[in-house]
Coordinates of C-alpha atoms and ligand atoms in Angstrom, one line a residue:
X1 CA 0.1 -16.9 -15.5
X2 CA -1.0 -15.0 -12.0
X3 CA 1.3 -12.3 -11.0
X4 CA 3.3 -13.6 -7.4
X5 CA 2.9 -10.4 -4.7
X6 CA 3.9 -9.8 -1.9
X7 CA 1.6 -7.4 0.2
X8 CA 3.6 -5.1 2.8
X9 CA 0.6 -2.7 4.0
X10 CA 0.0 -0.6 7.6
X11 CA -3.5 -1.5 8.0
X12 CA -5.4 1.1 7.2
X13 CA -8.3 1.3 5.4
X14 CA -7.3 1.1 2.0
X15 CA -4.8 -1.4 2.6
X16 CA -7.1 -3.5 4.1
X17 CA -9.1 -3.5 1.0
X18 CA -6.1 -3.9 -1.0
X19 CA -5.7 -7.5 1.1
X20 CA -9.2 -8.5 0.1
X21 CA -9.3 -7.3 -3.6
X22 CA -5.6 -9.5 -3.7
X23 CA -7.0 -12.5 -1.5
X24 CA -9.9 -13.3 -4.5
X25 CA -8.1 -11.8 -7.6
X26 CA -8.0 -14.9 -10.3
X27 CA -4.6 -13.1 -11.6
X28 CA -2.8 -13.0 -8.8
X29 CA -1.6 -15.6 -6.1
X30 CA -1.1 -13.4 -3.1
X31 CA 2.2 -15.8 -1.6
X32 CA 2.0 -13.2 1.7
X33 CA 1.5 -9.9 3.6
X34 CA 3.6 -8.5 5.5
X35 CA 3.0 -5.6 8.2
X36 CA 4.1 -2.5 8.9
X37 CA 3.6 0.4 11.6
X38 CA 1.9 3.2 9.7
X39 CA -1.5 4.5 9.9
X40 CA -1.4 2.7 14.0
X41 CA 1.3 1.4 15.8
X42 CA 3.7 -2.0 14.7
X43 CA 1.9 -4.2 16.8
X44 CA -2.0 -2.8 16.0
X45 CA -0.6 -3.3 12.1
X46 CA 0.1 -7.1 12.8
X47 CA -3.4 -7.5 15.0
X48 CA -5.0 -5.9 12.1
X49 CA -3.5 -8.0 9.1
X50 CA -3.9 -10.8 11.2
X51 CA -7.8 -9.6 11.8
X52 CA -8.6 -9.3 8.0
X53 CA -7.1 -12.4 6.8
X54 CA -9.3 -14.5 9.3
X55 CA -12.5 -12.6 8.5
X56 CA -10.9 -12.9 4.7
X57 CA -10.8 -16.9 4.9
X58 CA -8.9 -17.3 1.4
X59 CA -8.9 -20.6 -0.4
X60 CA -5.0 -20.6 -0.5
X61 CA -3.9 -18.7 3.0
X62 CA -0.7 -16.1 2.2
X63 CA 2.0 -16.6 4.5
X64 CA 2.0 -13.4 7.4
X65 CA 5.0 -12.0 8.2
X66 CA 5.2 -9.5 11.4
X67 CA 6.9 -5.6 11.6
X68 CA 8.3 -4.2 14.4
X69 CA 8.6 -0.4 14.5
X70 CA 11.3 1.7 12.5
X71 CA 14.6 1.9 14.3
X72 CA 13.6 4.6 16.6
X73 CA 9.8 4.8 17.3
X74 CA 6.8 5.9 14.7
X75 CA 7.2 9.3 15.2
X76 CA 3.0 9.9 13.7
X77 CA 0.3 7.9 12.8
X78 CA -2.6 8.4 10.4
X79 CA -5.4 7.4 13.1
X80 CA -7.3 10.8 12.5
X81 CA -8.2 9.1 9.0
X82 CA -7.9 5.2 10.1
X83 CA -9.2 5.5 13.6
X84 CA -8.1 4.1 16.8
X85 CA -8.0 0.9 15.8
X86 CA -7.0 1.7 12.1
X87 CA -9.8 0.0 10.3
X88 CA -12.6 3.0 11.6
X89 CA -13.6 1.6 14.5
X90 CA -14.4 -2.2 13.0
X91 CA -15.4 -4.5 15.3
X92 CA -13.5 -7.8 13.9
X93 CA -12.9 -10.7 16.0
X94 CA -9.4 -10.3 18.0
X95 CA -7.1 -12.9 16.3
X96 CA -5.1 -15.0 18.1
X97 CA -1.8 -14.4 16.5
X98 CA -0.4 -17.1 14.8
X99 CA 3.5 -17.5 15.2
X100 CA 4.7 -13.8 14.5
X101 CA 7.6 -14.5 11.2
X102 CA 9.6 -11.6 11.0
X103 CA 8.3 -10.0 8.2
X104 CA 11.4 -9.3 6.9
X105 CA 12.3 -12.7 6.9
X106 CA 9.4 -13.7 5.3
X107 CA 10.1 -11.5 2.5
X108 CA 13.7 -13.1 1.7
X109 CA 12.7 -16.4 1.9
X110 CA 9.7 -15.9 -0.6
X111 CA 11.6 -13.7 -2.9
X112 CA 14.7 -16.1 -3.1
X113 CA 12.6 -19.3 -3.6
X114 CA 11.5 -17.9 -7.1
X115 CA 13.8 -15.1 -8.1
X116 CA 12.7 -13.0 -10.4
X117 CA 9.5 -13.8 -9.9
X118 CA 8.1 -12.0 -7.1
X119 CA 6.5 -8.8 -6.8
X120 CA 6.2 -6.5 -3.9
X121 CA 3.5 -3.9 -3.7
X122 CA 4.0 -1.4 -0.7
X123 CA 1.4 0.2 1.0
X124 CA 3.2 1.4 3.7
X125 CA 6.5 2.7 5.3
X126 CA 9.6 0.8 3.5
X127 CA 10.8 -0.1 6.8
X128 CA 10.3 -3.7 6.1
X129 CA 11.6 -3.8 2.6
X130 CA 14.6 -1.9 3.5
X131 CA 15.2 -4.6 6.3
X132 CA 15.1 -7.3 3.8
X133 CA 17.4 -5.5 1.7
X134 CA 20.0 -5.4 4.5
X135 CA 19.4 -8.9 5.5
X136 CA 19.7 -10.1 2.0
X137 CA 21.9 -7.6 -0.1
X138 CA 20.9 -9.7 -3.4
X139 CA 17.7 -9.0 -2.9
X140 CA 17.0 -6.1 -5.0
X141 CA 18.6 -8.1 -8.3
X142 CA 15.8 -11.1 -7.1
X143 CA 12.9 -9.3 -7.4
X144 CA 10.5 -9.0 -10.3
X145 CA 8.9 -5.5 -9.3
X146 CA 8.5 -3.7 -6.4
X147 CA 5.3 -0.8 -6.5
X148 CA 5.5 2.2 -3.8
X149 CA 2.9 4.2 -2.8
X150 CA 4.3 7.1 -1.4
X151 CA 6.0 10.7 -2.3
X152 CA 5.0 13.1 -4.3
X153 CA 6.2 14.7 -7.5
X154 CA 4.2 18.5 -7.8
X155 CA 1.5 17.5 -5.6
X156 CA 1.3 19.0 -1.2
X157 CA 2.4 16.7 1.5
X158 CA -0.6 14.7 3.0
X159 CA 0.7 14.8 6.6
X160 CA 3.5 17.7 6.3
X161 CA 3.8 20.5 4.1
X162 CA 6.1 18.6 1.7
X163 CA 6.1 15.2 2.5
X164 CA 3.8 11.9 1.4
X165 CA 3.1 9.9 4.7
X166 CA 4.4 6.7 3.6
X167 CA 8.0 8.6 3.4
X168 CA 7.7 10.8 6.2
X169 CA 7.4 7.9 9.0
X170 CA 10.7 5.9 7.6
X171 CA 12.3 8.6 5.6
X172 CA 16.0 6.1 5.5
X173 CA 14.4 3.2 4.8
X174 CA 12.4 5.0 2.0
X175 CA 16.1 6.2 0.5
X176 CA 17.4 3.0 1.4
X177 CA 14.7 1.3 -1.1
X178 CA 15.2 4.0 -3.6
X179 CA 18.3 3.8 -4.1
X180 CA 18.3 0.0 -4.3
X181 CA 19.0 -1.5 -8.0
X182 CA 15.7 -3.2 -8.7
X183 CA 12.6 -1.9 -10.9
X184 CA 10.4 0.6 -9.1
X185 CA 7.5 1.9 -9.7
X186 CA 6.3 5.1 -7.5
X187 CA 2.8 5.6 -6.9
X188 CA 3.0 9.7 -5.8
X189 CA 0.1 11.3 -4.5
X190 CA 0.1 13.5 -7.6
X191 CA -1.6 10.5 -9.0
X192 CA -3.3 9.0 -6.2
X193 CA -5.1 12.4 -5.2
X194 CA -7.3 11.4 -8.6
X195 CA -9.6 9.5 -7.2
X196 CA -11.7 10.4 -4.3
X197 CA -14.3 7.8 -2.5
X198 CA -17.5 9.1 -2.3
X199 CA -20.3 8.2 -0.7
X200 CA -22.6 7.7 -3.4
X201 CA -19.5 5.3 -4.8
X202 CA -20.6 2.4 -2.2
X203 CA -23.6 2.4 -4.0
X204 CA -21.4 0.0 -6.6
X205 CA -19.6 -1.7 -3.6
X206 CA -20.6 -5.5 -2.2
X207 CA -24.1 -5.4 -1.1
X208 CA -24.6 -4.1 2.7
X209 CA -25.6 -7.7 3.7
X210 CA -22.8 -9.4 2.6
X211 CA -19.5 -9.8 4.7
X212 CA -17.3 -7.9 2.8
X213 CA -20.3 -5.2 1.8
X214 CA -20.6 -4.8 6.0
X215 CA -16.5 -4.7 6.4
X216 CA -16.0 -2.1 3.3
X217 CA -19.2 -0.3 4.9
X218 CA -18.0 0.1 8.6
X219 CA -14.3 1.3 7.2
X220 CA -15.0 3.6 4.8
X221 CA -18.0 5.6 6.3
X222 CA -16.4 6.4 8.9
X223 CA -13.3 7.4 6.8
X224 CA -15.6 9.7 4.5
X225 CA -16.7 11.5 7.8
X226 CA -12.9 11.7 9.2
X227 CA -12.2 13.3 5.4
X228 CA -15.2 15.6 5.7
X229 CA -13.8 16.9 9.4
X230 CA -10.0 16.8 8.8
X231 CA -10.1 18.0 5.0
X232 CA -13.5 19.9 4.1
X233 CA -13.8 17.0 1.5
X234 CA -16.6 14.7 0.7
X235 CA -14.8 11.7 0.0
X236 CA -12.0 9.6 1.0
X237 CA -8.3 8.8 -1.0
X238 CA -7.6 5.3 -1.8
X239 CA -3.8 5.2 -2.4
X240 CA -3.2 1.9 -1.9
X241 CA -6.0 0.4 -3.9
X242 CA -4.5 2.7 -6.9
X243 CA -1.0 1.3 -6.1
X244 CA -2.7 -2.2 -6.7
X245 CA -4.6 -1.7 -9.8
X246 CA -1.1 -0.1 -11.0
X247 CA 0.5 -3.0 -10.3
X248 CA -2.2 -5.5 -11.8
X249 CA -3.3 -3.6 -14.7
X250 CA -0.5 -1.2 -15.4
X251 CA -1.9 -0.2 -19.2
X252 CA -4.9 1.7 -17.3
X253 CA -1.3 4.5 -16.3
X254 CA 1.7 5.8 -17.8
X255 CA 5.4 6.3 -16.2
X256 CA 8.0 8.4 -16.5
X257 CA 11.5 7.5 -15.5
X258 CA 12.7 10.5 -12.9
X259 CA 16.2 11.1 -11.4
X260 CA 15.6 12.5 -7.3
X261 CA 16.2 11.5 -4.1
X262 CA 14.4 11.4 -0.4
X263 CA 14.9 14.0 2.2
X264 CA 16.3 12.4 5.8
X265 CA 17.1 15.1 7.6
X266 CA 15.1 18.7 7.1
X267 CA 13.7 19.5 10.3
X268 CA 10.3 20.9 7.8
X269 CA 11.4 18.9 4.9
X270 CA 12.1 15.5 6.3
X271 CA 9.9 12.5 4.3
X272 CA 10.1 14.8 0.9
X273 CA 10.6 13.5 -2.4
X274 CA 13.1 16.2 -4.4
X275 CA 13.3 15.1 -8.2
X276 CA 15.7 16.6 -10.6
X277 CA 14.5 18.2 -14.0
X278 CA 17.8 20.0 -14.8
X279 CA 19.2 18.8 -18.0
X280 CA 22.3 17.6 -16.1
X281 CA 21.1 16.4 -13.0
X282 CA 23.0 16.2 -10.2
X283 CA 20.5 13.9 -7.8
X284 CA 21.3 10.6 -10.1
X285 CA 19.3 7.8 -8.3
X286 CA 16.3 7.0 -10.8
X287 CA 12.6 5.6 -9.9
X288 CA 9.9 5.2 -12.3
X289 CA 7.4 7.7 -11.6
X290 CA 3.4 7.0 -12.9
X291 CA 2.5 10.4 -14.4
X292 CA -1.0 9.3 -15.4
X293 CA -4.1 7.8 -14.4
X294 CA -7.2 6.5 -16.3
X295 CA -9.2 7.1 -12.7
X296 CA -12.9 6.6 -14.0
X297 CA -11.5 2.9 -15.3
X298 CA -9.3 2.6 -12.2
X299 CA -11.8 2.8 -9.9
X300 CA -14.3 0.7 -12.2
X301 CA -11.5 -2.2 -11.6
X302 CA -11.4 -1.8 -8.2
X303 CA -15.1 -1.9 -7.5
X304 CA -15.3 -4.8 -9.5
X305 CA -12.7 -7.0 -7.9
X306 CA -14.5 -6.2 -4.6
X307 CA -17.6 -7.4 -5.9
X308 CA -16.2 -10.5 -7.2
X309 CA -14.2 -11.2 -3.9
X310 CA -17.7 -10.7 -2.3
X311 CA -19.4 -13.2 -4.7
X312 CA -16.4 -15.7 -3.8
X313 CA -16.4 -15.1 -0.3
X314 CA -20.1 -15.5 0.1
X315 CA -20.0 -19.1 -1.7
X316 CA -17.5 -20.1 1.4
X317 CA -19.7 -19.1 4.3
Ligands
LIG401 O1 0.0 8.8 2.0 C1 -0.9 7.6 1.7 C2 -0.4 6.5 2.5 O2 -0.4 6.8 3.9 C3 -1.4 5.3 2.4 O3 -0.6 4.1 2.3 C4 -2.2 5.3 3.6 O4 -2.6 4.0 4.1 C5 -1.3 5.9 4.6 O5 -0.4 4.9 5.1
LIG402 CA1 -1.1 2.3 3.7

């Protein structure tokens, strides 16, 4: 029986991959994705989702639901990895936007016409989610799953000393979704920091002159380089490709459940995930965690879903 997701993703890189790995996967009917501001601006999120699923062409379309910006503006982006544009300079054909759903609308009406059904797999700032939670109070007790990638457990902040990006550019609707009584999954950095992209790893990727090989190509290169310049590092993180394999193929991790909360406030701490080990802990809202990753086989899943959306998308052209 294919797994129903929801895709809320800030394209981004990774998340754009994440669209196409979900777009082709036999076990999965992808029912929509949703944007958020993230890595570039609200409205560059929604150009860009609308951008991939075009050059995408799936067999059975996912309905698109548009983000507007967190109350208040984005106060970063993640364009010194992503690029300008978010996808590393790509040039894809500007989409005409199709009529521009609220995506948080989008996510209620999908999620109540199969409750219990549904997961959502996050990619980006929980702005949207947390919307539909306040649109739809029963939300939470509707949906199947919901995977995060964001926070951190032990590991460094990846844009602030302490805090994940993901949590750092909606820190209240991050708590909002945390706090919300459905079954979560966290994705923390501590795990997704496994796996670095290498150059030599797009070896294994779509051939160079198919059209996802080109795409994959003229994102991630440039993303290596940004890594090399920003970081010292001679690869690239893929967090929201591990958040989807955890999602689709959860025996490759393990979990732990954790008690902890998000920071709102802290002028230097603001975004941070703070769990609780005491024996009686105080901070009592509880997530479950992912502690461990099998990265060699995680990344052999990932490389091989983009080859076989490449060997599907190269029968349509
Ligand atoms: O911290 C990693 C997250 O921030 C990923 O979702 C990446 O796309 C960026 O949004
Ligand atoms: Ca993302």
């Amino acid at each position: 029986m294919p797994k129903k997701i929801i895709l809320d993703v800030d394209p981004g890189i990774a998340d754009a991959a994440s669209i196409a790995l979900a777009a082709y996967d036999p076990a999965v009917e992808l029912l929509a994705v949703t944007s958020v501001g993230g890595n570039v601006p609200a409205s560059a999120a929604a150009k860009n989702l609308q951008a991939i699923i075009e050059f995408l062409d799936p067999p059975r379309l996912p309905r698109i639901g548009m983000g507007t910006a967190p109350d208040g503006t984005l106060p970063i982006t993640f364009r010194q990895v992503h690029g300008i544009d978010g996808l590393g300079g790509t040039p894809l054909p500007v989409a005409e936007l199709r009529s521009q759903h609220p995506a948080e609308k989008v996510i209620c009406d999908i999620v109540r016409s199969d409750p219990e059904n549904v997961m959502i797999i996050c990619m980006g700032p929980l702005t949207n989610i947390a919307r539909a939670f306040r649109r739809d109070p029963e939300l939470p007790k509707m949906l199947r799953h919901i995977y995060i990638t964001g926070g951190a457990v032990n590991a460094r902040g990846n844009i602030s000393p302490c805090a994940e990006f993901n949590f750092y550019a909606d820190p209240v609707s991050a708590r909002i979704v945390w706090h919300s009584p459905c079954t979560k999954t966290l994705v923390p950095l501590d795990v997704t920091n496994k796996i670095l992209l290498r150059l030599n790893d797009l070896e294994q990727f779509p051939d160079e002159k198919t059209k996802l090989g080109t795409l994959l190509r003229s994102m991630f290169i440039p993303a290596i380089r940004a890594y090399h310049q920003n970081y010292g590092l001679e690869g690239v993180h893929i967090h929201d490709l591990i958040t989807y394999i955890a999602a689709t193929h959860p025996r490759l991790f393990e979990t732990s459940e954790m008690t902890g909360d998000v920071e709102v406030k802290g002028h230097i701490t603001k975004g941070m995930t703070v769990f609780d080990f005491r024996r009686l802990p105080e901070l009592s809202y509880s997530i479950d965690v992912i502690t461990k990753i099998d990265a060699d086989a995680v990344l052999d899943e990932i490389i091989t879903g983009l080859n076989n959306a490449s060997e599907q998308m190269e029968k349509r052209v």
